[in-house]
PDB file of C-alpha atoms in Angstrom:
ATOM      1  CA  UNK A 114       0.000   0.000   0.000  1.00 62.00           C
ATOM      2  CA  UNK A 115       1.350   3.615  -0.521  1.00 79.00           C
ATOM      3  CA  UNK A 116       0.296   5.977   2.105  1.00 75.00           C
ATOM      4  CA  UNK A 117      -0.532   4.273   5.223  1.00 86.00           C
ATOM      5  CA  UNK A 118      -3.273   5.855   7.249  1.00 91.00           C
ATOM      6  CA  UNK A 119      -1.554   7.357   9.357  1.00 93.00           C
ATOM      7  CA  UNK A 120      -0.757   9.528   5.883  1.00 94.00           C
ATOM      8  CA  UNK A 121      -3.821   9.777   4.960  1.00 96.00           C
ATOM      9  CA  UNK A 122      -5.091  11.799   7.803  1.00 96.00           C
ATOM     10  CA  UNK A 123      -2.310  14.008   7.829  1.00 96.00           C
ATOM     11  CA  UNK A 124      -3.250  14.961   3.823  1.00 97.00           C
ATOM     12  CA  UNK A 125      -6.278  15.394   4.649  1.00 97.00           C
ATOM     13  CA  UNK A 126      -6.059  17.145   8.019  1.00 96.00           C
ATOM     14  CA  UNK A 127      -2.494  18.775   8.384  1.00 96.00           C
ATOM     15  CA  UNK A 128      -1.608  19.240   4.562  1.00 96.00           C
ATOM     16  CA  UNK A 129      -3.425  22.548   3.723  1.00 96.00           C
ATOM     17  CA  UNK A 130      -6.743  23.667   2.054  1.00 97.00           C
ATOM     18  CA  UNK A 131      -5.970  24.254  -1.301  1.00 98.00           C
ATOM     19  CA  UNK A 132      -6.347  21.478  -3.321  1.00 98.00           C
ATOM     20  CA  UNK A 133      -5.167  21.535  -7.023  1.00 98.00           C
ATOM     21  CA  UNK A 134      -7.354  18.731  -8.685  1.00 98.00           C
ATOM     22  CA  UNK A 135      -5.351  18.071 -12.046  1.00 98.00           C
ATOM     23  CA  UNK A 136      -8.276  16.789 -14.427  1.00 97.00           C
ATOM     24  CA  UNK A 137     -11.177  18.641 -12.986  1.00 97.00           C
ATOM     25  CA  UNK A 138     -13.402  20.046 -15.985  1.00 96.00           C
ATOM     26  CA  UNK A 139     -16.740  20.799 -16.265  1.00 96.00           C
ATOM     27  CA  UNK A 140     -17.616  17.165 -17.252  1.00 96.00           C
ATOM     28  CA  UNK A 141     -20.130  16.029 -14.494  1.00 96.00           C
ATOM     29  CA  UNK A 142     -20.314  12.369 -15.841  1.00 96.00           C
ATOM     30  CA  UNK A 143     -16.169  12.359 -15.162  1.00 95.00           C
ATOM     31  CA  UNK A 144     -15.446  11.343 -11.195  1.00 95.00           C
ATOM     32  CA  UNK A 145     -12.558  14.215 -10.896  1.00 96.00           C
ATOM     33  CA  UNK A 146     -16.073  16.609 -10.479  1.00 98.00           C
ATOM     34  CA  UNK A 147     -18.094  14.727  -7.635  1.00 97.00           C
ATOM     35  CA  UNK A 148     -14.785  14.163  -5.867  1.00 97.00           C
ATOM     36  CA  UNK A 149     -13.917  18.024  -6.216  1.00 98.00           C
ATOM     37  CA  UNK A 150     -17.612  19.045  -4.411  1.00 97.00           C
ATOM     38  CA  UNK A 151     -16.747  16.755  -1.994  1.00 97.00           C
ATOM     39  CA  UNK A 152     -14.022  18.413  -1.215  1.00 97.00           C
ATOM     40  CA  UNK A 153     -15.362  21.568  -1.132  1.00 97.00           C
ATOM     41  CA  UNK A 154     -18.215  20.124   0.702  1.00 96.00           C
ATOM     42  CA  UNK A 155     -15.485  19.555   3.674  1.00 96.00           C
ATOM     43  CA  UNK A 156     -13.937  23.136   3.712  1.00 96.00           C
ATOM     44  CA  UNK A 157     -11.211  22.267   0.857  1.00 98.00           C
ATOM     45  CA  UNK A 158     -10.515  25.132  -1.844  1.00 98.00           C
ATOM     46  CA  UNK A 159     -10.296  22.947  -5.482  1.00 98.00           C
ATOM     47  CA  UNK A 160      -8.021  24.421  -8.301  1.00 98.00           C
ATOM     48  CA  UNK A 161      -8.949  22.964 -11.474  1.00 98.00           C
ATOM     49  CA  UNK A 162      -6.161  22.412 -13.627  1.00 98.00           C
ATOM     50  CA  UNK A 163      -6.943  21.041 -16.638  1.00 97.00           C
ATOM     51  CA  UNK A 164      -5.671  21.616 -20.492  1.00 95.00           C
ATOM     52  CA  UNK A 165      -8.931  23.611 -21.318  1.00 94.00           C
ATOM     53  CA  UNK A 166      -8.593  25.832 -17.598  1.00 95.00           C
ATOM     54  CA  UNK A 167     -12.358  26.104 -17.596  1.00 95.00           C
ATOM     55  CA  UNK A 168     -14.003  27.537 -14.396  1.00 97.00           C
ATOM     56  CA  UNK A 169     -15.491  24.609 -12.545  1.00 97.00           C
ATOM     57  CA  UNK A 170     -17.366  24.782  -8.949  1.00 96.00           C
ATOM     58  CA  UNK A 171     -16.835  28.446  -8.753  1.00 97.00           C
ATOM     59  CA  UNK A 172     -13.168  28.082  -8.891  1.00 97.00           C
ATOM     60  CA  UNK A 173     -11.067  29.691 -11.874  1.00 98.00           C
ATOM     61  CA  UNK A 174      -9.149  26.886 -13.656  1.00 98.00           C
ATOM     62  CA  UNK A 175      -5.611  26.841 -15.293  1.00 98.00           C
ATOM     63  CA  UNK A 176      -3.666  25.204 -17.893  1.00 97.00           C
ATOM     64  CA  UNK A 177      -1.279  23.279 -15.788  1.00 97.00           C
ATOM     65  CA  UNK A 178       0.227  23.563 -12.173  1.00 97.00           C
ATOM     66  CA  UNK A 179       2.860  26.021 -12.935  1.00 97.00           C
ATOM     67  CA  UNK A 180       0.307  28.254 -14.363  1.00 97.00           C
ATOM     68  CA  UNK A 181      -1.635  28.639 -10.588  1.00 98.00           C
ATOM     69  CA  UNK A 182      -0.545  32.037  -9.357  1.00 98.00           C
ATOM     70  CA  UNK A 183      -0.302  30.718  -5.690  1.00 98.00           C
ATOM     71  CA  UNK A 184       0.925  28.544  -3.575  1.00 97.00           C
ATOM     72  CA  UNK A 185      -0.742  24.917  -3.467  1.00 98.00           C
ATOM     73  CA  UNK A 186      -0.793  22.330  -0.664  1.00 98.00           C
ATOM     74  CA  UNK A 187      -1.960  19.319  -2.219  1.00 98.00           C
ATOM     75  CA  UNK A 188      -2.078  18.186  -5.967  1.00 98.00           C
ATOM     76  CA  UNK A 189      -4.820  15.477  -6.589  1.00 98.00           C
ATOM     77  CA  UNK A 190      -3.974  13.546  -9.966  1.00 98.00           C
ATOM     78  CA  UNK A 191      -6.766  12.407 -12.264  1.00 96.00           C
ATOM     79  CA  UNK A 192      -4.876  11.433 -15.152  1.00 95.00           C
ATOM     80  CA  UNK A 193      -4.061   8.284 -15.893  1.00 93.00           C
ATOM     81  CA  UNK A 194      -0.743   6.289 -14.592  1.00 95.00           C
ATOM     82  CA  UNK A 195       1.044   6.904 -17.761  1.00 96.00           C
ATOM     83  CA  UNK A 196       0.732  10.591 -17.188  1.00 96.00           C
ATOM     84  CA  UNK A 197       1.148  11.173 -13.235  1.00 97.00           C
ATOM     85  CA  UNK A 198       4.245  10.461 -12.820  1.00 97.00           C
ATOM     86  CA  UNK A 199       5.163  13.948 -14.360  1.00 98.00           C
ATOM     87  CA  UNK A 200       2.598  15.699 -12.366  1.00 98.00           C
ATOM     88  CA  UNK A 201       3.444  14.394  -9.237  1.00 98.00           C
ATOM     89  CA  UNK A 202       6.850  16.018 -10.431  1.00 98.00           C
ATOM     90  CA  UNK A 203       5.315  18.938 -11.494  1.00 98.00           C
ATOM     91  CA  UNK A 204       3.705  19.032  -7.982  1.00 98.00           C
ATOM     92  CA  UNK A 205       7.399  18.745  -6.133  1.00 98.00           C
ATOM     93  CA  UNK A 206       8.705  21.499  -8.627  1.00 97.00           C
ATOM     94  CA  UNK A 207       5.854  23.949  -7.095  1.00 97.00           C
ATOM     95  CA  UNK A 208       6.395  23.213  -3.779  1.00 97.00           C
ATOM     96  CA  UNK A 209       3.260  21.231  -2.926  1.00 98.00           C
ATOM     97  CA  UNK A 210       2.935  19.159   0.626  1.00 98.00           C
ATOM     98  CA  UNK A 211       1.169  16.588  -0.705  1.00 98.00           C
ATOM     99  CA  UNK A 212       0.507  14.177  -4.162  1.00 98.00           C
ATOM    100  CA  UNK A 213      -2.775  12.232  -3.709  1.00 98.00           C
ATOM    101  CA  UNK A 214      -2.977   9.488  -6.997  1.00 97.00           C
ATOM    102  CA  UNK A 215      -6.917   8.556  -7.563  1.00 96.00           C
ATOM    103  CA  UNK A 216      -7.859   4.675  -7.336  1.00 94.00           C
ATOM    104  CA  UNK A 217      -6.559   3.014 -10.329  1.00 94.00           C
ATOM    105  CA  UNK A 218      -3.321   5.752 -10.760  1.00 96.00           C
ATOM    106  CA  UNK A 219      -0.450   4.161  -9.402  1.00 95.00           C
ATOM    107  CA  UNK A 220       3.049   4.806 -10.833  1.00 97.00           C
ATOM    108  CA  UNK A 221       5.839   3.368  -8.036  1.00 96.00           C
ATOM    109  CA  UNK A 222       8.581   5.570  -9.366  1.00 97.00           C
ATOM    110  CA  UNK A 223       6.809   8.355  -9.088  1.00 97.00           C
ATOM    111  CA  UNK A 224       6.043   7.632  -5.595  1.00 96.00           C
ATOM    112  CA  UNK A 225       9.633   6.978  -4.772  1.00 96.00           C
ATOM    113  CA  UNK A 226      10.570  10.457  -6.265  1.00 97.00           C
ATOM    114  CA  UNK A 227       7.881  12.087  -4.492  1.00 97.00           C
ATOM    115  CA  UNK A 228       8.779  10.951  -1.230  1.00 96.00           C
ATOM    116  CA  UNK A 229      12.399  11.324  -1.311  1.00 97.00           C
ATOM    117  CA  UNK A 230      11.727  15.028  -2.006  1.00 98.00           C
ATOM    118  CA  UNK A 231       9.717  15.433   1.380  1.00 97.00           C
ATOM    119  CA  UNK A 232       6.447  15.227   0.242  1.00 97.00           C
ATOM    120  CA  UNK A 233       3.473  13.172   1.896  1.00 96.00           C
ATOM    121  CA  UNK A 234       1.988  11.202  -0.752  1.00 97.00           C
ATOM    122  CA  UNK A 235      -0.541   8.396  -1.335  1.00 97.00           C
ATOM    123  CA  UNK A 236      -1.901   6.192  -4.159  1.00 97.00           C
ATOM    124  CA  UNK A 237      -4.388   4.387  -5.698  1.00 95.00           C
ATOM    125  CA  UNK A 238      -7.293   6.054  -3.129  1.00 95.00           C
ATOM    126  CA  UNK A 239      -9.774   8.424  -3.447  1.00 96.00           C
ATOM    127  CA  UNK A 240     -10.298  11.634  -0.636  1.00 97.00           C
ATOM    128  CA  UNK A 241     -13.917  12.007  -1.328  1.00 96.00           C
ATOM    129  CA  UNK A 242     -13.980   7.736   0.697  1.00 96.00           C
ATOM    130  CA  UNK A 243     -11.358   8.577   3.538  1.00 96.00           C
ATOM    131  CA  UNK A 244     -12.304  12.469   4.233  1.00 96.00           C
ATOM    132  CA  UNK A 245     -15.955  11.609   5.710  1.00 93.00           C
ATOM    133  CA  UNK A 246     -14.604   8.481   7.522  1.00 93.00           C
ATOM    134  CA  UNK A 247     -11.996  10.910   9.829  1.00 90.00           C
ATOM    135  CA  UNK A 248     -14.781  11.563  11.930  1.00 72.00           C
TER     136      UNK A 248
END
């Protein structure tokens, strides 16, 4: 497993508010938009960042991660493994606390880079299941 619980909670909990979701579009059928409100549902700011950086839950979108004008504090990858690797490193380059892969993104190098550089990170999970079962 990558990202014990004990990692999980401190994401979710310790980690920050702002919440880059790379992936989040306007697309309601796609699951990067219910897992966004849910997030916002639990007092979590969501930066879309996604190629077409349209405005989605309220929030102004951008391009890519080193297009967001401020800092972030965790970067939540919907792409798909082949792809996350570089935004996880994208993520480290900005300065981000945390890289949260969905369920079904896993990419162990990635995780191994992440890590060594300092950063909390888990994989292969979904925030929108752990965040209401903290309690």
């Amino acid at each position: 497993m990558y990202g014990d619980e004990a990692a999980v909670r401190r994401i979710l909990t310790e980690s920050g508010d702002t919440w880059a979701v790379v992936g989040l579009s306007s697309n309601r059928r796609r699951a990067a938009y219910g897992v966004a409100q849910v997030l916002q549902r639990f007092g979590k700011r969501v930066v879309p960042v996604h190629p077409k950086a349209e405005t989605v839950h309220g929030e102004r979108g951008y391009a890519s991660l080193a297009d967001v004008p401020f800092e972030l504090d965790v970067v939540d990858v919907f792409v798909n493994s082949d792809l996350a690797g570089a935004v996880a490193d994208e993520a480290v380059a900005k300065g981000a606390k945390a890289v949260w892969f969905q369920l079904g993104v896993v990419d162990e190098a990635a995780y191994g880079r992440t890590r060594a550089a300092g950063l909390e990170m888990v994989m292969d999970r979904c925030p929108a299941i752990e965040i209401p079962l903290l309690g």
